[in-house]
mmCIF file with all atom_site columns, C-alpha atoms in Angstrom:
data_model
loop_
_atom_site.group_PDB
_atom_site.id
_atom_site.type_symbol
_atom_site.label_atom_id
_atom_site.label_alt_id
_atom_site.label_comp_id
_atom_site.label_asym_id
_atom_site.label_entity_id
_atom_site.label_seq_id
_atom_site.pdbx_PDB_ins_code
_atom_site.Cartn_x
_atom_site.Cartn_y
_atom_site.Cartn_z
_atom_site.occupancy
_atom_site.B_iso_or_equiv
_atom_site.pdbx_formal_charge
_atom_site.auth_seq_id
_atom_site.auth_comp_id
_atom_site.auth_asym_id
_atom_site.auth_atom_id
_atom_site.pdbx_PDB_model_num
ATOM 1   C CA . MET E 1 1   ? 0.049   -0.009  -0.014  1.00 0.00 ? 1   MET E CA 1
ATOM 2   C CA . ALA E 1 2   ? 2.901   2.228   0.066   1.00 0.00 ? 2   ALA E CA 1
ATOM 3   C CA . ASP E 1 3   ? 3.044   2.158   -3.733  1.00 0.00 ? 3   ASP E CA 1
ATOM 4   C CA . PRO E 1 4   ? 2.775   5.626   -5.013  1.00 0.00 ? 4   PRO E CA 1
ATOM 5   C CA . LEU E 1 5   ? 1.879   4.704   -8.293  1.00 0.00 ? 5   LEU E CA 1
ATOM 6   C CA . PHE E 1 6   ? -1.114  2.907   -7.311  1.00 0.00 ? 6   PHE E CA 1
ATOM 7   C CA . TRP E 1 7   ? -2.395  6.037   -5.437  1.00 0.00 ? 7   TRP E CA 1
ATOM 8   C CA . LEU E 1 8   ? -1.658  8.262   -8.283  1.00 0.00 ? 8   LEU E CA 1
ATOM 9   C CA . GLY E 1 9   ? -3.597  5.910   -10.681 1.00 0.00 ? 9   GLY E CA 1
ATOM 10  C CA . PHE E 1 10  ? -6.387  5.604   -8.243  1.00 0.00 ? 10  PHE E CA 1
ATOM 11  C CA . SER E 1 11  ? -6.455  9.458   -7.768  1.00 0.00 ? 11  SER E CA 1
ATOM 12  C CA . LEU E 1 12  ? -6.402  10.014  -11.577 1.00 0.00 ? 12  LEU E CA 1
ATOM 13  C CA . LEU E 1 13  ? -9.338  7.457   -11.876 1.00 0.00 ? 13  LEU E CA 1
ATOM 14  C CA . LEU E 1 14  ? -11.287 9.274   -9.185  1.00 0.00 ? 14  LEU E CA 1
ATOM 15  C CA . VAL E 1 15  ? -10.520 12.701  -10.887 1.00 0.00 ? 15  VAL E CA 1
ATOM 16  C CA . ALA E 1 16  ? -11.734 11.212  -14.178 1.00 0.00 ? 16  ALA E CA 1
ATOM 17  C CA . MET E 1 17  ? -14.761 9.670   -12.758 1.00 0.00 ? 17  MET E CA 1
ATOM 18  C CA . SER E 1 18  ? -15.685 13.005  -11.057 1.00 0.00 ? 18  SER E CA 1
ATOM 19  C CA . LEU E 1 19  ? -15.061 15.057  -14.368 1.00 0.00 ? 19  LEU E CA 1
ATOM 20  C CA . THR E 1 20  ? -17.239 12.671  -16.256 1.00 0.00 ? 20  THR E CA 1
ATOM 21  C CA . ALA E 1 21  ? -20.030 13.035  -13.564 1.00 0.00 ? 21  ALA E CA 1
ATOM 22  C CA . VAL E 1 22  ? -19.690 16.856  -13.624 1.00 0.00 ? 22  VAL E CA 1
ATOM 23  C CA . LEU E 1 23  ? -19.712 16.906  -17.445 1.00 0.00 ? 23  LEU E CA 1
ATOM 24  C CA . MET E 1 24  ? -22.827 14.569  -17.676 1.00 0.00 ? 24  MET E CA 1
ATOM 25  C CA . ALA E 1 25  ? -24.693 16.629  -15.088 1.00 0.00 ? 25  ALA E CA 1
ATOM 26  C CA . ALA E 1 26  ? -23.390 19.952  -16.823 1.00 0.00 ? 26  ALA E CA 1
ATOM 27  C CA . LEU E 1 27  ? -24.557 18.844  -20.571 1.00 0.00 ? 27  LEU E CA 1
ATOM 28  C CA . PRO E 1 28  ? -28.218 19.768  -20.077 1.00 0.00 ? 28  PRO E CA 1
ATOM 29  C CA . ALA E 1 29  ? -27.109 23.014  -18.599 1.00 0.00 ? 29  ALA E CA 1
ATOM 30  C CA . PHE E 1 30  ? -24.743 23.635  -21.597 1.00 0.00 ? 30  PHE E CA 1
ATOM 31  C CA . ARG E 1 31  ? -27.524 22.871  -24.172 1.00 0.00 ? 31  ARG E CA 1
ATOM 32  C CA . ASP E 1 32  ? -29.812 25.267  -22.176 1.00 0.00 ? 32  ASP E CA 1
ATOM 33  C CA . LEU E 1 33  ? -27.144 27.873  -22.075 1.00 0.00 ? 33  LEU E CA 1
ATOM 34  C CA . ALA E 1 34  ? -26.665 27.454  -26.029 1.00 0.00 ? 34  ALA E CA 1
ATOM 35  C CA . ARG E 1 35  ? -30.440 27.786  -26.485 1.00 0.00 ? 35  ARG E CA 1
ATOM 36  C CA . ALA E 1 36  ? -30.430 30.973  -24.472 1.00 0.00 ? 36  ALA E CA 1
ATOM 37  C CA . ALA E 1 37  ? -27.466 32.243  -26.310 1.00 0.00 ? 37  ALA E CA 1
ATOM 38  C CA . ARG E 1 38  ? -29.326 31.815  -29.528 1.00 0.00 ? 38  ARG E CA 1
ATOM 39  C CA . SER E 1 39  ? -32.370 33.386  -28.316 1.00 0.00 ? 39  SER E CA 1
ATOM 40  C CA . ALA E 1 40  ? -30.339 36.255  -27.055 1.00 0.00 ? 40  ALA E CA 1
ATOM 41  C CA . GLU E 1 41  ? -28.581 36.535  -30.593 1.00 0.00 ? 41  GLU E CA 1
ATOM 42  C CA . LYS E 1 42  ? -32.105 36.784  -32.129 1.00 0.00 ? 42  LYS E CA 1
ATOM 43  C CA . LEU E 1 43  ? -33.132 39.300  -29.581 1.00 0.00 ? 43  LEU E CA 1
ATOM 44  C CA . PHE E 1 44  ? -29.988 41.273  -30.341 1.00 0.00 ? 44  PHE E CA 1
ATOM 45  C CA . ASP E 1 45  ? -30.537 41.227  -34.015 1.00 0.00 ? 45  ASP E CA 1
ATOM 46  C CA . THR E 1 46  ? -34.132 42.442  -33.577 1.00 0.00 ? 46  THR E CA 1
ATOM 47  C CA . LEU E 1 47  ? -33.109 45.225  -31.382 1.00 0.00 ? 47  LEU E CA 1
ATOM 48  C CA . ARG E 1 48  ? -30.359 46.173  -33.784 1.00 0.00 ? 48  ARG E CA 1
ATOM 49  C CA . ARG E 1 49  ? -32.887 46.464  -36.637 1.00 0.00 ? 49  ARG E CA 1
ATOM 50  C CA . GLU E 1 50  ? -35.714 47.878  -34.785 1.00 0.00 ? 50  GLU E CA 1
ATOM 51  C CA . PHE E 1 51  ? -34.008 50.211  -31.966 1.00 0.00 ? 51  PHE E CA 1
ATOM 52  C CA . PRO E 1 52  ? -32.626 52.790  -34.309 1.00 0.00 ? 52  PRO E CA 1
ATOM 53  C CA . PRO E 1 53  ? -35.869 53.653  -36.238 1.00 0.00 ? 53  PRO E CA 1
ATOM 54  C CA . THR E 1 54  ? -37.640 53.540  -32.629 1.00 0.00 ? 54  THR E CA 1
ATOM 55  C CA . LEU E 1 55  ? -35.214 56.006  -31.224 1.00 0.00 ? 55  LEU E CA 1
ATOM 56  C CA . GLU E 1 56  ? -35.582 58.178  -34.297 1.00 0.00 ? 56  GLU E CA 1
ATOM 57  C CA . ALA E 1 57  ? -39.383 58.066  -33.977 1.00 0.00 ? 57  ALA E CA 1
ATOM 58  C CA . ILE E 1 58  ? -39.056 59.045  -30.105 1.00 0.00 ? 58  ILE E CA 1
ATOM 59  C CA . ARG E 1 59  ? -36.600 61.823  -31.067 1.00 0.00 ? 59  ARG E CA 1
ATOM 60  C CA . LEU E 1 60  ? -39.059 63.275  -33.913 1.00 0.00 ? 60  LEU E CA 1
ATOM 61  C CA . THR E 1 61  ? -41.944 62.948  -31.347 1.00 0.00 ? 61  THR E CA 1
ATOM 62  C CA . GLY E 1 62  ? -39.901 64.854  -28.693 1.00 0.00 ? 62  GLY E CA 1
ATOM 63  C CA . LEU E 1 63  ? -39.308 67.628  -31.518 1.00 0.00 ? 63  LEU E CA 1
ATOM 64  C CA . GLU E 1 64  ? -42.995 67.736  -32.341 1.00 0.00 ? 64  GLU E CA 1
ATOM 65  C CA . ILE E 1 65  ? -43.937 68.120  -28.791 1.00 0.00 ? 65  ILE E CA 1
ATOM 66  C CA . THR E 1 66  ? -41.394 70.943  -28.547 1.00 0.00 ? 66  THR E CA 1
ATOM 67  C CA . GLU E 1 67  ? -43.166 72.646  -31.514 1.00 0.00 ? 67  GLU E CA 1
ATOM 68  C CA . LEU E 1 68  ? -46.514 72.122  -30.227 1.00 0.00 ? 68  LEU E CA 1
ATOM 69  C CA . THR E 1 69  ? -45.480 73.365  -26.897 1.00 0.00 ? 69  THR E CA 1
ATOM 70  C CA . ASP E 1 70  ? -44.022 76.547  -28.512 1.00 0.00 ? 70  ASP E CA 1
ATOM 71  C CA . GLU E 1 71  ? -47.216 77.059  -30.611 1.00 0.00 ? 71  GLU E CA 1
ATOM 72  C CA . LEU E 1 72  ? -49.276 76.626  -27.490 1.00 0.00 ? 72  LEU E CA 1
ATOM 73  C CA . ASN E 1 73  ? -47.104 79.393  -25.643 1.00 0.00 ? 73  ASN E CA 1
ATOM 74  C CA . GLU E 1 74  ? -47.644 81.632  -28.539 1.00 0.00 ? 74  GLU E CA 1
ATOM 75  C CA . GLY E 1 75  ? -51.246 81.046  -28.556 1.00 0.00 ? 75  GLY E CA 1
ATOM 76  C CA . VAL E 1 76  ? -51.471 81.636  -24.815 1.00 0.00 ? 76  VAL E CA 1
ATOM 77  C CA . ALA E 1 77  ? -49.517 84.938  -25.405 1.00 0.00 ? 77  ALA E CA 1
ATOM 78  C CA . LYS E 1 78  ? -51.709 86.111  -28.036 1.00 0.00 ? 78  LYS E CA 1
ATOM 79  C CA . ALA E 1 79  ? -54.821 85.282  -26.022 1.00 0.00 ? 79  ALA E CA 1
ATOM 80  C CA . SER E 1 80  ? -53.278 87.134  -23.068 1.00 0.00 ? 80  SER E CA 1
ATOM 81  C CA . GLN E 1 81  ? -52.856 90.183  -25.274 1.00 0.00 ? 81  GLN E CA 1
ATOM 82  C CA . ALA E 1 82  ? -56.361 89.841  -26.659 1.00 0.00 ? 82  ALA E CA 1
ATOM 83  C CA . VAL E 1 83  ? -57.608 89.781  -23.045 1.00 0.00 ? 83  VAL E CA 1
ATOM 84  C CA . GLN E 1 84  ? -55.585 92.783  -22.031 1.00 0.00 ? 84  GLN E CA 1
ATOM 85  C CA . GLN E 1 85  ? -56.815 94.642  -25.068 1.00 0.00 ? 85  GLN E CA 1
ATOM 86  C CA . VAL E 1 86  ? -60.385 93.864  -24.350 1.00 0.00 ? 86  VAL E CA 1
ATOM 87  C CA . ASP E 1 87  ? -59.961 94.983  -20.754 1.00 0.00 ? 87  ASP E CA 1
ATOM 88  C CA . SER E 1 88  ? -58.266 98.143  -21.849 1.00 0.00 ? 88  SER E CA 1
ATOM 89  C CA . SER E 1 89  ? -61.036 98.885  -24.185 1.00 0.00 ? 89  SER E CA 1
ATOM 90  C CA . LEU E 1 90  ? -63.756 98.114  -21.504 1.00 0.00 ? 90  LEU E CA 1
ATOM 91  C CA . THR E 1 91  ? -61.980 100.512 -19.267 1.00 0.00 ? 91  THR E CA 1
ATOM 92  C CA . THR E 1 92  ? -62.118 103.113 -21.951 1.00 0.00 ? 92  THR E CA 1
ATOM 93  C CA . VAL E 1 93  ? -65.828 102.368 -22.767 1.00 0.00 ? 93  VAL E CA 1
ATOM 94  C CA . ARG E 1 94  ? -66.642 102.758 -19.020 1.00 0.00 ? 94  ARG E CA 1
ATOM 95  C CA . HIS E 1 95  ? -64.714 106.018 -18.827 1.00 0.00 ? 95  HIS E CA 1
ATOM 96  C CA . GLN E 1 96  ? -66.512 107.268 -21.987 1.00 0.00 ? 96  GLN E CA 1
ATOM 97  C CA . ALA E 1 97  ? -69.948 106.184 -20.719 1.00 0.00 ? 97  ALA E CA 1
ATOM 98  C CA . HIS E 1 98  ? -69.274 108.067 -17.441 1.00 0.00 ? 98  HIS E CA 1
ATOM 99  C CA . ARG E 1 99  ? -68.400 111.169 -19.390 1.00 0.00 ? 99  ARG E CA 1
ATOM 100 C CA . ILE E 1 100 ? -71.407 110.815 -21.755 1.00 0.00 ? 100 ILE E CA 1
ATOM 101 C CA . ASN E 1 101 ? -73.508 110.485 -18.690 1.00 0.00 ? 101 ASN E CA 1
ATOM 102 C CA . ILE E 1 102 ? -72.107 113.483 -17.102 1.00 0.00 ? 102 ILE E CA 1
ATOM 103 C CA . SER E 1 103 ? -72.546 115.510 -20.441 1.00 0.00 ? 103 SER E CA 1
ATOM 104 C CA . THR E 1 104 ? -76.163 114.160 -20.776 1.00 0.00 ? 104 THR E CA 1
ATOM 105 C CA . ARG E 1 105 ? -76.944 115.370 -17.359 1.00 0.00 ? 105 ARG E CA 1
ATOM 106 C CA . SER E 1 106 ? -75.365 118.574 -17.931 1.00 0.00 ? 106 SER E CA 1
ATOM 107 C CA . VAL E 1 107 ? -77.222 119.020 -21.318 1.00 0.00 ? 107 VAL E CA 1
ATOM 108 C CA . ILE E 1 108 ? -80.482 118.019 -19.852 1.00 0.00 ? 108 ILE E CA 1
ATOM 109 C CA . ALA E 1 109 ? -80.092 120.541 -16.698 1.00 0.00 ? 109 ALA E CA 1
ATOM 110 C CA . GLY E 1 110 ? -79.194 123.206 -19.260 1.00 0.00 ? 110 GLY E CA 1
ATOM 111 C CA . VAL E 1 111 ? -82.219 122.482 -21.496 1.00 0.00 ? 111 VAL E CA 1
ATOM 112 C CA . GLN E 1 112 ? -84.532 122.386 -18.298 1.00 0.00 ? 112 GLN E CA 1
ATOM 113 C CA . ALA E 1 113 ? -83.026 125.646 -17.093 1.00 0.00 ? 113 ALA E CA 1
ATOM 114 C CA . ALA E 1 114 ? -83.594 127.038 -20.384 1.00 0.00 ? 114 ALA E CA 1
ATOM 115 C CA . TRP E 1 115 ? -87.338 125.821 -20.545 1.00 0.00 ? 115 TRP E CA 1
ATOM 116 C CA . ARG E 1 116 ? -87.952 127.292 -17.234 1.00 0.00 ? 116 ARG E CA 1
ATOM 117 C CA . SER E 1 117 ? -86.472 130.606 -18.200 1.00 0.00 ? 117 SER E CA 1
ATOM 118 C CA . PHE E 1 118 ? -88.392 130.627 -21.463 1.00 0.00 ? 118 PHE E CA 1
ATOM 119 C CA . ASN E 1 119 ? -91.662 129.914 -19.803 1.00 0.00 ? 119 ASN E CA 1
ATOM 120 C CA . ARG E 1 120 ? -91.154 132.142 -16.767 1.00 0.00 ? 120 ARG E CA 1
ATOM 121 C CA . ARG E 1 121 ? -93.545 135.152 -16.885 1.00 0.00 ? 121 ARG E CA 1
ATOM 122 C CA . PRO E 1 122 ? -91.659 138.529 -16.077 1.00 0.00 ? 122 PRO E CA 1
ATOM 123 C CA . PRO E 1 123 ? -92.408 139.663 -12.620 1.00 0.00 ? 123 PRO E CA 1
ATOM 124 C CA . ALA E 1 124 ? -94.961 142.541 -12.627 1.00 0.00 ? 124 ALA E CA 1
ATOM 125 C CA . PRO E 1 125 ? -93.228 145.882 -12.102 1.00 0.00 ? 125 PRO E CA 1
ATOM 126 C CA . LYS E 1 126 ? -93.043 147.256 -8.586  1.00 0.00 ? 126 LYS E CA 1
ATOM 127 C CA . PRO E 1 127 ? -95.061 150.357 -7.906  1.00 0.00 ? 127 PRO E CA 1
ATOM 128 C CA . VAL E 1 128 ? -92.901 153.114 -7.290  1.00 0.00 ? 128 VAL E CA 1
ATOM 129 C CA . PRO E 1 129 ? -93.908 154.963 -4.052  1.00 0.00 ? 129 PRO E CA 1
ATOM 130 C CA . ARG E 1 130 ? -95.371 158.542 -4.942  1.00 0.00 ? 130 ARG E CA 1
ATOM 131 C CA . ASP E 1 131 ? -92.703 160.374 -3.236  1.00 0.00 ? 131 ASP E CA 1
ATOM 132 C CA . ARG E 1 132 ? -90.012 158.961 -5.321  1.00 0.00 ? 132 ARG E CA 1
ATOM 133 C CA . GLN E 1 133 ? -91.855 159.416 -8.682  1.00 0.00 ? 133 GLN E CA 1
ATOM 134 C CA . LEU E 1 134 ? -90.176 161.610 -11.161 1.00 0.00 ? 134 LEU E CA 1
ATOM 135 C CA . PRO E 1 135 ? -92.379 164.693 -12.271 1.00 0.00 ? 135 PRO E CA 1
ATOM 136 C CA . THR E 1 136 ? -93.939 164.282 -15.661 1.00 0.00 ? 136 THR E CA 1
ATOM 137 C CA . GLY E 1 137 ? -94.727 167.108 -18.003 1.00 0.00 ? 137 GLY E CA 1
ATOM 138 C CA . ARG E 1 138 ? -98.365 167.256 -16.749 1.00 0.00 ? 138 ARG E CA 1
ATOM 139 C CA . GLU E 1 139 ? -97.626 168.564 -13.408 1.00 0.00 ? 139 GLU E CA 1
ATOM 140 C CA . ARG E 1 140 ? -96.322 171.899 -12.856 1.00 0.00 ? 140 ARG E CA 1
ATOM 141 C CA . SER E 1 141 ? -94.114 172.877 -10.059 1.00 0.00 ? 141 SER E CA 1
ATOM 142 C CA . PRO E 1 142 ? -95.090 176.111 -7.852  1.00 0.00 ? 142 PRO E CA 1
#
C-alpha cells in the first residue's frame, strides 16, 4: 500500500470519474445555455434592426412636442394680449360712458333751465312810491 504509483493511478481514476459525472450533469445546462445564447442573439438582431428607427421616432416625437409647446405658448401669449386689449377697451368704454352720462346730465339740466327761463313770466313791475316818482310834463311845479 505504500506504492505511490497505485495511489496516483487511483487518484487519476477518481478525478476522471468526477469530471465525467460533472460533464454529464453539465451537458443539459450547456444545451440550455446554448439555446439561451441563440435566443439572446435573435433578440439582439431584432433590437439592432428595430432600435434605431424607434429612437428616431422618439426623437421626432420629442421635436413635435417641443413645436406644439412653442405654438401653445404663442397662442397663450396672443390670448393674453387679446384679453388685455379687451380689458383696456372696456375700461375706455366705461370712462367714455361715465363722461357721456355727465355730459347728458349737464345738457338736460341746461335744457330744463332754459325751458324754465323761457316759460317764466316776467315779474310785474313794482309800484314806485309817490314820493319818489319823477315829475312828468303834466304837473307843474309851483
